[in-house]
Amino acid sequence: MRTLFVDLGSVVFLSRWDRLIFVLQQHAHNPIWKNARWEVVRQALMGSRIIHQFDEGRFTAAEFYKKILAFFDIEPSDLPYREFRRLWCSVNELNKPLASLLREIRLQRNPPMAIASNTQELHWEGVVRRYYNEVVSLFDTYRYRGKIAGDLK
């Protein structure tokens, strides 16, 4: 029997960047970020390559946190690391129709199922914590960027 490989980002989970950006804007001391539309802030953040470099494993989650705070001009006392981790992990929202389909496939056909994703470690931790019973437990194995070197896709 063939293995069904599934990606996480924009497939099993939909990214809700607006939630994250809104909270970061509330804490920002930089008026440019505080008053801009969230889409503009998201584009600037993506353009800064901070997220891309973190996705590539160029620095730890703690270093990433410091870089995000510096980007938004946020004091660590305004957004402690633990709260940042929770916030960063809250970006992913379950794609419920696809999760239902995956459960149905598992129950009716029971093929080997694997997650192959370039999801970075903070998002992976949040997905496992929030959605293990609903979807992660359906899979026999997983590979994500934090667990492997380089891309699988």
PDB file of C-alpha atoms in Angstrom:
ATOM      1  CA  MET A   1       0.000   0.000   0.000  1.00  0.00           C
ATOM      2  CA  ARG A   2       1.284   3.473  -0.854  1.00  0.00           C
ATOM      3  CA  THR A   3       1.891   6.142   1.754  1.00  0.00           C
ATOM      4  CA  LEU A   4      -0.226   9.280   1.842  1.00  0.00           C
ATOM      5  CA  PHE A   5       2.054  12.282   2.490  1.00  0.00           C
ATOM      6  CA  VAL A   6       0.445  15.459   3.766  1.00  0.00           C
ATOM      7  CA  ASP A   7       1.866  18.946   4.250  1.00  0.00           C
ATOM      8  CA  LEU A   8       0.774  21.097   7.191  1.00  0.00           C
ATOM      9  CA  GLY A   9       1.015  24.793   6.267  1.00  0.00           C
ATOM     10  CA  SER A  10      -1.809  26.051   4.034  1.00  0.00           C
ATOM     11  CA  VAL A  11      -3.053  22.458   3.751  1.00  0.00           C
ATOM     12  CA  VAL A  12      -4.008  20.849   7.084  1.00  0.00           C
ATOM     13  CA  PHE A  13      -3.582  24.188   8.814  1.00  0.00           C
ATOM     14  CA  LEU A  14      -4.466  27.654   7.603  1.00  0.00           C
ATOM     15  CA  SER A  15      -2.304  30.526   8.803  1.00  0.00           C
ATOM     16  CA  ARG A  16      -4.057  33.390  10.574  1.00  0.00           C
ATOM     17  CA  TRP A  17      -1.300  35.995  10.484  1.00  0.00           C
ATOM     18  CA  ASP A  18      -3.792  38.754  11.229  1.00  0.00           C
ATOM     19  CA  ARG A  19      -4.176  37.542  14.844  1.00  0.00           C
ATOM     20  CA  LEU A  20      -0.441  37.478  15.444  1.00  0.00           C
ATOM     21  CA  ILE A  21       0.249  40.825  13.780  1.00  0.00           C
ATOM     22  CA  PHE A  22      -2.585  42.521  15.685  1.00  0.00           C
ATOM     23  CA  VAL A  23      -1.102  41.544  19.058  1.00  0.00           C
ATOM     24  CA  LEU A  24       2.439  42.457  18.013  1.00  0.00           C
ATOM     25  CA  GLN A  25       1.151  45.847  16.857  1.00  0.00           C
ATOM     26  CA  GLN A  26      -0.482  46.439  20.233  1.00  0.00           C
ATOM     27  CA  HIS A  27       2.872  45.920  21.969  1.00  0.00           C
ATOM     28  CA  ALA A  28       4.963  47.813  19.409  1.00  0.00           C
ATOM     29  CA  HIS A  29       6.613  51.057  20.443  1.00  0.00           C
ATOM     30  CA  ASN A  30       7.348  51.935  16.830  1.00  0.00           C
ATOM     31  CA  PRO A  31       4.389  54.064  15.599  1.00  0.00           C
ATOM     32  CA  ILE A  32       4.949  52.926  12.004  1.00  0.00           C
ATOM     33  CA  TRP A  33       4.066  49.317  12.947  1.00  0.00           C
ATOM     34  CA  LYS A  34       1.482  50.282  15.527  1.00  0.00           C
ATOM     35  CA  ASN A  35      -0.692  52.183  13.037  1.00  0.00           C
ATOM     36  CA  ALA A  36      -0.164  50.249   9.786  1.00  0.00           C
ATOM     37  CA  ARG A  37      -2.601  47.781   8.244  1.00  0.00           C
ATOM     38  CA  TRP A  38      -1.748  44.231   9.307  1.00  0.00           C
ATOM     39  CA  GLU A  39      -1.146  43.169   5.685  1.00  0.00           C
ATOM     40  CA  VAL A  40       1.517  45.871   5.303  1.00  0.00           C
ATOM     41  CA  VAL A  41       3.177  44.790   8.544  1.00  0.00           C
ATOM     42  CA  ARG A  42       3.110  41.148   7.451  1.00  0.00           C
ATOM     43  CA  GLN A  43       4.743  42.011   4.123  1.00  0.00           C
ATOM     44  CA  ALA A  44       7.454  44.017   5.871  1.00  0.00           C
ATOM     45  CA  LEU A  45       8.079  41.233   8.371  1.00  0.00           C
ATOM     46  CA  MET A  46       8.304  38.611   5.612  1.00  0.00           C
ATOM     47  CA  GLY A  47      10.535  40.929   3.599  1.00  0.00           C
ATOM     48  CA  SER A  48      12.916  41.268   6.554  1.00  0.00           C
ATOM     49  CA  ARG A  49      13.821  37.578   6.148  1.00  0.00           C
ATOM     50  CA  ILE A  50      13.680  37.010   9.926  1.00  0.00           C
ATOM     51  CA  ILE A  51      10.982  34.358   9.561  1.00  0.00           C
ATOM     52  CA  HIS A  52      12.660  32.763   6.551  1.00  0.00           C
ATOM     53  CA  GLN A  53      15.977  32.525   8.384  1.00  0.00           C
ATOM     54  CA  PHE A  54      14.271  31.001  11.432  1.00  0.00           C
ATOM     55  CA  ASP A  55      12.478  28.536   9.159  1.00  0.00           C
ATOM     56  CA  GLU A  56      15.905  27.540   7.799  1.00  0.00           C
ATOM     57  CA  GLY A  57      17.180  26.889  11.327  1.00  0.00           C
ATOM     58  CA  ARG A  58      19.727  29.727  11.305  1.00  0.00           C
ATOM     59  CA  PHE A  59      18.915  30.628  14.896  1.00  0.00           C
ATOM     60  CA  THR A  60      17.095  29.252  17.937  1.00  0.00           C
ATOM     61  CA  ALA A  61      13.553  30.057  19.020  1.00  0.00           C
ATOM     62  CA  ALA A  62      14.938  32.318  21.767  1.00  0.00           C
ATOM     63  CA  GLU A  63      17.057  34.241  19.250  1.00  0.00           C
ATOM     64  CA  PHE A  64      14.052  34.474  16.924  1.00  0.00           C
ATOM     65  CA  TYR A  65      12.027  35.969  19.768  1.00  0.00           C
ATOM     66  CA  LYS A  66      14.679  38.661  20.291  1.00  0.00           C
ATOM     67  CA  LYS A  67      14.748  39.475  16.578  1.00  0.00           C
ATOM     68  CA  ILE A  68      10.955  39.830  16.432  1.00  0.00           C
ATOM     69  CA  LEU A  69      10.977  42.101  19.488  1.00  0.00           C
ATOM     70  CA  ALA A  70      13.670  44.242  17.891  1.00  0.00           C
ATOM     71  CA  PHE A  71      11.778  44.408  14.593  1.00  0.00           C
ATOM     72  CA  PHE A  72       8.644  45.714  16.325  1.00  0.00           C
ATOM     73  CA  ASP A  73      10.511  47.669  19.022  1.00  0.00           C
ATOM     74  CA  ILE A  74       8.856  45.689  21.803  1.00  0.00           C
ATOM     75  CA  GLU A  75      10.300  45.456  25.311  1.00  0.00           C
ATOM     76  CA  PRO A  76      10.684  41.891  26.652  1.00  0.00           C
ATOM     77  CA  SER A  77       8.689  42.930  29.737  1.00  0.00           C
ATOM     78  CA  ASP A  78       5.782  43.875  27.438  1.00  0.00           C
ATOM     79  CA  LEU A  79       5.762  40.474  25.722  1.00  0.00           C
ATOM     80  CA  PRO A  80       7.547  37.773  27.752  1.00  0.00           C
ATOM     81  CA  TYR A  81       9.044  34.810  25.879  1.00  0.00           C
ATOM     82  CA  ARG A  82       6.423  32.348  27.123  1.00  0.00           C
ATOM     83  CA  GLU A  83       3.585  34.586  25.902  1.00  0.00           C
ATOM     84  CA  PHE A  84       5.365  35.093  22.573  1.00  0.00           C
ATOM     85  CA  ARG A  85       5.638  31.314  22.075  1.00  0.00           C
ATOM     86  CA  ARG A  86       1.921  30.904  22.786  1.00  0.00           C
ATOM     87  CA  LEU A  87       1.089  33.745  20.425  1.00  0.00           C
ATOM     88  CA  TRP A  88       3.372  32.497  17.655  1.00  0.00           C
ATOM     89  CA  CYS A  89       1.874  29.006  17.912  1.00  0.00           C
ATOM     90  CA  SER A  90      -1.680  30.350  17.690  1.00  0.00           C
ATOM     91  CA  VAL A  91      -1.241  31.326  14.023  1.00  0.00           C
ATOM     92  CA  ASN A  92      -2.277  27.894  12.759  1.00  0.00           C
ATOM     93  CA  GLU A  93      -5.971  27.120  12.521  1.00  0.00           C
ATOM     94  CA  LEU A  94      -7.197  23.636  11.668  1.00  0.00           C
ATOM     95  CA  ASN A  95      -8.644  23.158   8.186  1.00  0.00           C
ATOM     96  CA  LYS A  96     -11.641  21.213   9.526  1.00  0.00           C
ATOM     97  CA  PRO A  97     -12.960  19.875   6.196  1.00  0.00           C
ATOM     98  CA  LEU A  98      -9.547  18.432   5.356  1.00  0.00           C
ATOM     99  CA  ALA A  99      -9.109  17.034   8.874  1.00  0.00           C
ATOM    100  CA  SER A 100     -12.472  15.269   8.494  1.00  0.00           C
ATOM    101  CA  LEU A 101     -11.405  13.869   5.141  1.00  0.00           C
ATOM    102  CA  LEU A 102      -8.136  12.590   6.617  1.00  0.00           C
ATOM    103  CA  ARG A 103     -10.033  10.877   9.458  1.00  0.00           C
ATOM    104  CA  GLU A 104     -12.363   9.304   6.907  1.00  0.00           C
ATOM    105  CA  ILE A 105      -9.446   8.066   4.797  1.00  0.00           C
ATOM    106  CA  ARG A 106      -7.773   6.646   7.913  1.00  0.00           C
ATOM    107  CA  LEU A 107     -10.940   4.844   9.027  1.00  0.00           C
ATOM    108  CA  GLN A 108     -12.055   3.514   5.639  1.00  0.00           C
ATOM    109  CA  ARG A 109      -8.779   2.657   3.914  1.00  0.00           C
ATOM    110  CA  ASN A 110      -6.156   2.805   6.685  1.00  0.00           C
ATOM    111  CA  PRO A 111      -3.200   3.637   4.417  1.00  0.00           C
ATOM    112  CA  PRO A 112       0.180   4.542   5.867  1.00  0.00           C
ATOM    113  CA  MET A 113       0.002   8.291   6.459  1.00  0.00           C
ATOM    114  CA  ALA A 114       2.895  10.702   7.006  1.00  0.00           C
ATOM    115  CA  ILE A 115       3.355  14.410   7.583  1.00  0.00           C
ATOM    116  CA  ALA A 116       6.136  15.900   5.446  1.00  0.00           C
ATOM    117  CA  SER A 117       6.392  19.599   6.140  1.00  0.00           C
ATOM    118  CA  ASN A 118       8.831  22.476   6.274  1.00  0.00           C
ATOM    119  CA  THR A 119       6.994  23.789   9.341  1.00  0.00           C
ATOM    120  CA  GLN A 120       9.397  25.329  11.843  1.00  0.00           C
ATOM    121  CA  GLU A 121       9.718  24.172  15.431  1.00  0.00           C
ATOM    122  CA  LEU A 122       7.462  26.709  17.172  1.00  0.00           C
ATOM    123  CA  HIS A 123       4.541  26.088  14.849  1.00  0.00           C
ATOM    124  CA  TRP A 124       5.083  22.325  15.085  1.00  0.00           C
ATOM    125  CA  GLU A 125       4.989  22.490  18.896  1.00  0.00           C
ATOM    126  CA  GLY A 126       1.751  24.478  18.760  1.00  0.00           C
ATOM    127  CA  VAL A 127       0.157  22.081  16.282  1.00  0.00           C
ATOM    128  CA  VAL A 128       1.005  19.051  18.405  1.00  0.00           C
ATOM    129  CA  ARG A 129      -0.185  20.729  21.604  1.00  0.00           C
ATOM    130  CA  ARG A 130      -3.479  22.013  20.185  1.00  0.00           C
ATOM    131  CA  TYR A 131      -4.424  19.394  17.603  1.00  0.00           C
ATOM    132  CA  TYR A 132      -2.814  16.077  18.520  1.00  0.00           C
ATOM    133  CA  ASN A 133      -6.087  14.210  19.089  1.00  0.00           C
ATOM    134  CA  GLU A 134      -7.909  15.817  16.182  1.00  0.00           C
ATOM    135  CA  VAL A 135      -5.337  15.292  13.452  1.00  0.00           C
ATOM    136  CA  VAL A 136      -1.692  14.628  14.375  1.00  0.00           C
ATOM    137  CA  SER A 137      -2.526  11.249  15.925  1.00  0.00           C
ATOM    138  CA  LEU A 138      -3.871  10.059  12.540  1.00  0.00           C
ATOM    139  CA  PHE A 139      -0.352   9.908  11.130  1.00  0.00           C
ATOM    140  CA  ASP A 140       2.105   7.059  11.433  1.00  0.00           C
ATOM    141  CA  THR A 141       5.173   9.252  11.098  1.00  0.00           C
ATOM    142  CA  TYR A 142       6.186  12.834  10.569  1.00  0.00           C
ATOM    143  CA  ARG A 143       9.084  14.878   9.337  1.00  0.00           C
ATOM    144  CA  TYR A 144       9.198  18.601   9.836  1.00  0.00           C
ATOM    145  CA  ARG A 145      11.957  21.135   9.421  1.00  0.00           C
ATOM    146  CA  GLY A 146      12.862  21.127  13.095  1.00  0.00           C
ATOM    147  CA  LYS A 147      13.390  17.357  12.956  1.00  0.00           C
ATOM    148  CA  ILE A 148      15.290  17.091   9.675  1.00  0.00           C
ATOM    149  CA  ALA A 149      17.996  18.997   7.871  1.00  0.00           C
ATOM    150  CA  GLY A 150      16.720  20.642   4.705  1.00  0.00           C
ATOM    151  CA  ASP A 151      13.428  20.294   2.897  1.00  0.00           C
ATOM    152  CA  LEU A 152      11.601  17.031   2.307  1.00  0.00           C
ATOM    153  CA  LYS A 153       9.214  18.505  -0.199  1.00  0.00           C
TER     154      LYS A 153
END
